[in-house]
mmCIF file of C-alpha atoms in Angstrom:
data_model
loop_
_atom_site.group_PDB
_atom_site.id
_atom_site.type_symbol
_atom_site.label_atom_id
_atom_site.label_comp_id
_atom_site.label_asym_id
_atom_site.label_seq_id
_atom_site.Cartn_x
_atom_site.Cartn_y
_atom_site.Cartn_z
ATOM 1 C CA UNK A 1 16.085 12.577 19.999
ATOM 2 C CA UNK A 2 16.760 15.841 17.501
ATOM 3 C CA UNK A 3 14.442 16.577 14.586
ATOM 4 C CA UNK A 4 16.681 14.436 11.980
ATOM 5 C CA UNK A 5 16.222 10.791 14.421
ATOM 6 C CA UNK A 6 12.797 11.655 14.422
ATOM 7 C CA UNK A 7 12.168 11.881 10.631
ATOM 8 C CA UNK A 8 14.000 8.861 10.086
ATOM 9 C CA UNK A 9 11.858 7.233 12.694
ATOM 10 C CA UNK A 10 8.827 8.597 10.930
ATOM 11 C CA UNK A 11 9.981 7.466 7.275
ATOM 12 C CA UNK A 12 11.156 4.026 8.504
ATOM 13 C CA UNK A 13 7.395 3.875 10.324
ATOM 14 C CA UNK A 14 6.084 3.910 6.593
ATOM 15 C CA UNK A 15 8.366 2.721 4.761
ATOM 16 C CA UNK A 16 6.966 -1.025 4.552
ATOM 17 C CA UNK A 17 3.456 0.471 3.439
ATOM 18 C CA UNK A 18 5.041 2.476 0.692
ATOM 19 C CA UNK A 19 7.337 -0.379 -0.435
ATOM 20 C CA UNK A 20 4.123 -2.652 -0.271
ATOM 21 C CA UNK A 21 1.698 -0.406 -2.506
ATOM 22 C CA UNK A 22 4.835 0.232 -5.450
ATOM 23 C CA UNK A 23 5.880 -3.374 -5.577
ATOM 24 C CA UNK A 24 2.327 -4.443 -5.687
ATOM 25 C CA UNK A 25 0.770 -2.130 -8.375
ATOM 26 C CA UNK A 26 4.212 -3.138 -10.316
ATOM 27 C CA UNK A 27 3.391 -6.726 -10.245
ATOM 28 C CA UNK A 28 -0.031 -6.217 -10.846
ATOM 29 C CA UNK A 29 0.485 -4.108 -14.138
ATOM 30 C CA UNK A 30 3.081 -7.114 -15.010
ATOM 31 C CA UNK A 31 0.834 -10.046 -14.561
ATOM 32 C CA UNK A 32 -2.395 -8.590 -15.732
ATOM 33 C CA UNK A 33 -0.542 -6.587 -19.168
ATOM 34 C CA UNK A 34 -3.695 -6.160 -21.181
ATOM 35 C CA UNK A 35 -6.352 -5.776 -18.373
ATOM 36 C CA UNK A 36 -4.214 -2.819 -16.482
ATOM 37 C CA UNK A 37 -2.584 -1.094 -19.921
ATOM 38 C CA UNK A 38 -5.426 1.881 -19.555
ATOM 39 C CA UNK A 39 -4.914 2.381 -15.731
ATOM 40 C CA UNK A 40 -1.554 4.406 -15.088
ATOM 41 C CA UNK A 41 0.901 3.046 -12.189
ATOM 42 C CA UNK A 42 0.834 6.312 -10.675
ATOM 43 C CA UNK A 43 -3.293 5.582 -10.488
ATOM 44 C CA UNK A 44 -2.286 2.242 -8.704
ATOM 45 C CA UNK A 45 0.343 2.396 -6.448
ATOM 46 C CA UNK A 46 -0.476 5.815 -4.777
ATOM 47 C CA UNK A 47 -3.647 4.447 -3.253
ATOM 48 C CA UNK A 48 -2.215 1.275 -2.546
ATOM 49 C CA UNK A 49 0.111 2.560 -0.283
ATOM 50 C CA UNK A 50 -1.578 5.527 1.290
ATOM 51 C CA UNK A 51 -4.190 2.396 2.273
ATOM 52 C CA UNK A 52 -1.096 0.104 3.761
ATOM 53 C CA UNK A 53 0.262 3.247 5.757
ATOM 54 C CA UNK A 54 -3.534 3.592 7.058
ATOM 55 C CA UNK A 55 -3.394 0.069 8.270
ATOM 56 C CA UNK A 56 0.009 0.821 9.651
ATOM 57 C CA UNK A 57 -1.175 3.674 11.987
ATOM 58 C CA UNK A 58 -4.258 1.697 13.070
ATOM 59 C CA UNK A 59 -1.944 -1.396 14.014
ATOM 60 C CA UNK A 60 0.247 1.329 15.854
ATOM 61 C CA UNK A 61 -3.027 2.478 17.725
ATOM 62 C CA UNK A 62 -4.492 -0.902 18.100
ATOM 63 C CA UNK A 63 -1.533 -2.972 19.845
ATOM 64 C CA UNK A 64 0.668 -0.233 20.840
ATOM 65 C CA UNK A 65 3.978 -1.010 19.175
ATOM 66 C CA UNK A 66 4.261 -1.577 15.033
ATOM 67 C CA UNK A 67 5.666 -4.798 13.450
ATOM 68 C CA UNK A 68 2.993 -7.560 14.585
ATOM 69 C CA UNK A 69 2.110 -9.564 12.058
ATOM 70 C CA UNK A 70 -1.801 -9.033 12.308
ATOM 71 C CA UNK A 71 -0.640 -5.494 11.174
ATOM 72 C CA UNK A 72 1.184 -6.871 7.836
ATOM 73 C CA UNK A 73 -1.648 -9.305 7.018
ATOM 74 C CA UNK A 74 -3.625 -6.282 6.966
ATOM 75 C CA UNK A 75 -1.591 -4.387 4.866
ATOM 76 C CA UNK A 76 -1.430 -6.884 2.502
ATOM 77 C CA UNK A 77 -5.320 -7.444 2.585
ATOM 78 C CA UNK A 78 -5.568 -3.615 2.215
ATOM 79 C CA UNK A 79 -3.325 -3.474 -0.147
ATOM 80 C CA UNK A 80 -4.777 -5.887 -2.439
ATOM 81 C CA UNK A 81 -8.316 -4.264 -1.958
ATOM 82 C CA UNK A 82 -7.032 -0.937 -3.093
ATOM 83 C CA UNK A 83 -5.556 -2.397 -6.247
ATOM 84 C CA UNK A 84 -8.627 -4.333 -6.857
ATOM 85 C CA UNK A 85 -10.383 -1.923 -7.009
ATOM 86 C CA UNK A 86 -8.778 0.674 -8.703
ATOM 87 C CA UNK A 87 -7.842 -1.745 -11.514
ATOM 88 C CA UNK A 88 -10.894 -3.938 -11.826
ATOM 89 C CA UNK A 89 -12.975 -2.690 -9.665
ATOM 90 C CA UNK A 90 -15.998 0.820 -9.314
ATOM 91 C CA UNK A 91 -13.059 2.683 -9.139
ATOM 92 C CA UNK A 92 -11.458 1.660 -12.129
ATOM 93 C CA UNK A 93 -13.229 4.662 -14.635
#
């Protein structure tokens, strides 16, 4: 495998966690308009996915492959923690 295979394994590794974080903190600032308008997107979605690609490592470590589905439930349940709360939550400032 040259250097270029192994980047694209690498970016299609987190890929889903990324994807996951953006297109959560954008439907979060969408539903909740008024309650998110002071929090940037930026503020939202970086920690949102940095937390799914976390999850994604430690489901890598845990079962030895990625894709299982325990792995995206966490995601998700990171996910939404991380959004929680850095919109509404002690992190919010």
């Amino acid at each position: 495998m040259g250097p270029l295979d192994a980047l694209m394994h690498l970016g299609n590794l987190f890929l889903p966690g990324l994807a996951l974080g953006a297109l959560a903190a954008a439907l979060a600032k969408l539903l909740w308009r008024k309650e998110l308008a002071p929090v940037s997107f930026k503020r939202l979605a970086l920690p949102a996915a940095l937390a799914a690609a976390a999850v994604t490592l430690a489901g890598l470590v845990v079962f030895g492959r990625d894709g299982r589905m325990a792995t995206y439930a966490g995601m998700v349940l990171a996910c939404a923690l991380t959004l929680w709360w850095r919109g509404f939550g002690p992190g919010r400032r």
